PDB file of C-alpha atoms in Angstrom:
ATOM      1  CA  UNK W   1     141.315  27.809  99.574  1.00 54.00           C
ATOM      2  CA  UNK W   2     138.937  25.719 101.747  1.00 61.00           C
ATOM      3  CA  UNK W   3     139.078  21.896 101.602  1.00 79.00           C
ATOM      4  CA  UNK W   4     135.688  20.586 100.550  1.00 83.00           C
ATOM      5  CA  UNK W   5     135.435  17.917 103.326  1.00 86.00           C
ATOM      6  CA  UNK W   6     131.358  16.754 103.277  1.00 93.00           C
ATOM      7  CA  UNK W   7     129.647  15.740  99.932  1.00 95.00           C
ATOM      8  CA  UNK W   8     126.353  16.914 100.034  1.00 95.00           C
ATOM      9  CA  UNK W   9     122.927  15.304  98.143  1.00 95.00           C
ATOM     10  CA  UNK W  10     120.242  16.970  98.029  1.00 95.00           C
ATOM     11  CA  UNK W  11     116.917  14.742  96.711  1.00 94.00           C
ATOM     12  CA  UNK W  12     112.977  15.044  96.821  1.00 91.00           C
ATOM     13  CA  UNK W  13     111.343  12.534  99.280  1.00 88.00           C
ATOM     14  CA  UNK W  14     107.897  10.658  98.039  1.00 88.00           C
ATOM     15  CA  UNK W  15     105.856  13.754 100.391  1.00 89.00           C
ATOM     16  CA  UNK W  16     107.259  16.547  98.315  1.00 84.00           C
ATOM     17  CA  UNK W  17     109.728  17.205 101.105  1.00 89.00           C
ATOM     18  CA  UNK W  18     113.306  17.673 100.356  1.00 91.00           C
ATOM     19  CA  UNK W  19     115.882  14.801 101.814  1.00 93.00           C
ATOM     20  CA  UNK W  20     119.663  15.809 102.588  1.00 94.00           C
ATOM     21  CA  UNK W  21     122.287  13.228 102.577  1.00 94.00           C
ATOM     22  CA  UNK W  22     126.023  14.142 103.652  1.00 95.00           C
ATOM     23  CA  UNK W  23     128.808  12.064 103.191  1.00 94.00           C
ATOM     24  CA  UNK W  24     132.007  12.259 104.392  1.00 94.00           C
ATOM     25  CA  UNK W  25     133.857  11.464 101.061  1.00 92.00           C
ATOM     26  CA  UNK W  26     133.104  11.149  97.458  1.00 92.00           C
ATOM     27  CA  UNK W  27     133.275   7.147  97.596  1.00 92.00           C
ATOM     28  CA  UNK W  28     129.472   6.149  97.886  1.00 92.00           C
ATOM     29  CA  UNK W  29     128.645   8.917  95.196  1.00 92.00           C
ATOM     30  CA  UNK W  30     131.265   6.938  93.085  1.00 92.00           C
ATOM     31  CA  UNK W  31     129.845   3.275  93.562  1.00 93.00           C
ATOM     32  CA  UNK W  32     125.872   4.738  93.629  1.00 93.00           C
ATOM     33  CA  UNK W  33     125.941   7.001  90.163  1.00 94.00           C
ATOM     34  CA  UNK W  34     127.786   7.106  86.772  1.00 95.00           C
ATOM     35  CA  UNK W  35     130.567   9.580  86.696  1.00 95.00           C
ATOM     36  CA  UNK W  36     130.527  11.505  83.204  1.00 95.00           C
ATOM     37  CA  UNK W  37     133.210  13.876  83.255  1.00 94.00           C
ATOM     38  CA  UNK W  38     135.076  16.446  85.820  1.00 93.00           C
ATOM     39  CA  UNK W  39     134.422  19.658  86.663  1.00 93.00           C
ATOM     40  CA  UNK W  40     136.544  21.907  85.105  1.00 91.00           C
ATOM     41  CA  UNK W  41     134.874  25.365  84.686  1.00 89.00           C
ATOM     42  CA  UNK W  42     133.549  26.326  88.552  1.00 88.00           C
ATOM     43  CA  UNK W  43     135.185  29.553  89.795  1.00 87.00           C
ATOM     44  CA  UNK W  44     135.337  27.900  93.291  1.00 87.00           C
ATOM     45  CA  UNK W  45     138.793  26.546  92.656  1.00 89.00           C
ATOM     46  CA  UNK W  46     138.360  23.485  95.053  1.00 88.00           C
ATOM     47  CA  UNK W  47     135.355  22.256  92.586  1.00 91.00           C
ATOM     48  CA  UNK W  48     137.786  21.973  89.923  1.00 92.00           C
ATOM     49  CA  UNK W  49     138.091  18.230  89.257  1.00 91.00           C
ATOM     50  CA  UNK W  50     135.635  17.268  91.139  1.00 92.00           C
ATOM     51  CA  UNK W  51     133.340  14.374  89.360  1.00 94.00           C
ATOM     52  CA  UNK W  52     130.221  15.197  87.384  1.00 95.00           C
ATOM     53  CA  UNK W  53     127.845  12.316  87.525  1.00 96.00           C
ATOM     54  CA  UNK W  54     124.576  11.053  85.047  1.00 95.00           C
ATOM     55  CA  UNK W  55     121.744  12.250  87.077  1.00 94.00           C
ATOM     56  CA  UNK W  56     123.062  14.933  89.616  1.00 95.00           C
ATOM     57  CA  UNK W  57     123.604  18.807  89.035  1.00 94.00           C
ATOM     58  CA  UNK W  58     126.597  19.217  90.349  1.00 91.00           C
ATOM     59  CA  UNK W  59     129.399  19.988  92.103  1.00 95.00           C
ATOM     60  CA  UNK W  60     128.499  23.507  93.328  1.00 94.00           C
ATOM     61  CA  UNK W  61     129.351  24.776  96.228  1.00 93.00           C
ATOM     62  CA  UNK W  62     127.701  25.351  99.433  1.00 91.00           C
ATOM     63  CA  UNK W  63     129.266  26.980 103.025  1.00 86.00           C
ATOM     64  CA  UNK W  64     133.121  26.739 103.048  1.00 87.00           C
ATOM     65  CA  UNK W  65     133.550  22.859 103.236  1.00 91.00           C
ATOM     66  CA  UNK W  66     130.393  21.118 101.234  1.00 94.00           C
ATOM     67  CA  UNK W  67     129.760  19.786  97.846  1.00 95.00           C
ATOM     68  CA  UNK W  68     126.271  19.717  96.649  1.00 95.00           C
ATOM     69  CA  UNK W  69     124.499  17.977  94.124  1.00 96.00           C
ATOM     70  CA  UNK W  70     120.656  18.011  93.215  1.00 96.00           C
ATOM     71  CA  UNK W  71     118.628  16.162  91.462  1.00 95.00           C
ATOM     72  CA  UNK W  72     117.220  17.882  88.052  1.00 94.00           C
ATOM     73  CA  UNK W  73     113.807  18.089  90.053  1.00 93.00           C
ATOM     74  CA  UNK W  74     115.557  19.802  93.190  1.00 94.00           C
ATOM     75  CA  UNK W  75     117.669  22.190  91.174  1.00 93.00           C
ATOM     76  CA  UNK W  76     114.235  22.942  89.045  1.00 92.00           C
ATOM     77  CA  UNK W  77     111.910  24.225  91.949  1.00 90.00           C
ATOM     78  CA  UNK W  78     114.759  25.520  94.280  1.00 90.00           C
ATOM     79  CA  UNK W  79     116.010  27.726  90.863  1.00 89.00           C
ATOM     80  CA  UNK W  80     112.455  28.721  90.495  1.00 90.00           C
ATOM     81  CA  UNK W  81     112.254  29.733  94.174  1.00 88.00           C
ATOM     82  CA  UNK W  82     114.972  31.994  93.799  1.00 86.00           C
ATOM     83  CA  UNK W  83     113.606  33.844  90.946  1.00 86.00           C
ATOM     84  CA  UNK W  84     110.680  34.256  91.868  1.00 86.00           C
ATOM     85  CA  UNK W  85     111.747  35.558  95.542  1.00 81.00           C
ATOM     86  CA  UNK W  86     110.969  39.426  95.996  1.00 78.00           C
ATOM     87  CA  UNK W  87     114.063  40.872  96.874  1.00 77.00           C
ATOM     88  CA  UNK W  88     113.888  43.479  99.818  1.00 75.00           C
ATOM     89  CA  UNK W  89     113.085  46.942  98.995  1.00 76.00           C
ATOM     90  CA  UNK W  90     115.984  49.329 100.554  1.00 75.00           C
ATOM     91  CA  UNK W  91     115.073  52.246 102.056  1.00 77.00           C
ATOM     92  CA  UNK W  92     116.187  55.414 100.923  1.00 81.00           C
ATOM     93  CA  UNK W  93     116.497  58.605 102.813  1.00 80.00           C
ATOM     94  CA  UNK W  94     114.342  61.499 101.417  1.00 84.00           C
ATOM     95  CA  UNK W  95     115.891  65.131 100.950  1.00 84.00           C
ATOM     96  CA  UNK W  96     114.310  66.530 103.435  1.00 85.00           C
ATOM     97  CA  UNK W  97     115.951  63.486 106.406  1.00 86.00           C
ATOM     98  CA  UNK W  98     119.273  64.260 104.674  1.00 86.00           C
ATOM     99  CA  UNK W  99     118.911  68.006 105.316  1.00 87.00           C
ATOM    100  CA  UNK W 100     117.941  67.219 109.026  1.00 88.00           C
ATOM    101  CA  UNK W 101     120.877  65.063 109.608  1.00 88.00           C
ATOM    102  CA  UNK W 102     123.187  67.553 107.969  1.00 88.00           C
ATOM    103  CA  UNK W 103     121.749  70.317 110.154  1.00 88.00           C
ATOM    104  CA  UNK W 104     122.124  68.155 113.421  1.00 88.00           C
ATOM    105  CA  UNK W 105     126.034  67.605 112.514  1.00 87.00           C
ATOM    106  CA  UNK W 106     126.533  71.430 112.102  1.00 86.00           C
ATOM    107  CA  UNK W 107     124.709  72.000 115.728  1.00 85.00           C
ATOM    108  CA  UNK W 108     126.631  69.435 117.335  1.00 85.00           C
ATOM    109  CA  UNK W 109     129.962  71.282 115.759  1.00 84.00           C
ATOM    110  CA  UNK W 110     128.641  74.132 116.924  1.00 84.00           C
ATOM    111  CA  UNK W 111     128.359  72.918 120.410  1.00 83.00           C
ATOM    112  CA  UNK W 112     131.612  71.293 120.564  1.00 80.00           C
ATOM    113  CA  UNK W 113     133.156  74.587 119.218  1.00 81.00           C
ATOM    114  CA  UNK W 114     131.776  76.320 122.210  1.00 82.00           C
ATOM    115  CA  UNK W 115     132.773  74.070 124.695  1.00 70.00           C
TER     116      UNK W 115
END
């Protein structure tokens, strides 16, 4: 299990733009916002016990080694984002490629059989 090493927050500047801070331990999260409980219910183990604080969604995890929290707003529009992203379509081979490639293998059998 990773060590969650940078403490990640995540907040909407006055221009609409989104503002990361990382710090390198919990303790300015601790003196700056109200702690309201612990995590206990993340299935990334190292969240377990980490704080919960008035204000912040939060602790979730992001990369190997970083915390994040968001502010309701953030968590709002980026959750929104996601949704409403298209996923990609996937291609899928038609019968007639898959009879093609099957054909190709038996040639090239072929031609390794003869040689």
């Amino acid at each position: 299990m990773a060590k969650k090493d940078t403490f990640r927050v995540v907040t909407r500047s006055r221009d609409g733009s989104l503002m990361i801070s990382d710090y390198p331990s919990i303790d300015p999260l601790m003196t700056s916002h109200q702690q309201i409980g612990i995590d206990d219910c993340s299935t990334d183990l190292a969240l377990r016990g980490m704080p919960v604080f008035r204000g912040l969604i939060g602790p979730m995890p992001e990369g190997k080694n970083i915390v994040r929290y968001e502010t309701p707003e953030v968590f709002e529009v980026l959750t929104k984002e996601w949704m409403n992203a298209k996923p990609r379509k996937r291609r899928r081979r038609t019968a007639a490629q898959i009879a093609e490639e099957a054909a190709l293998a038996l040639e090239l059998e072929a031609q390794a059989a003869n040689s």
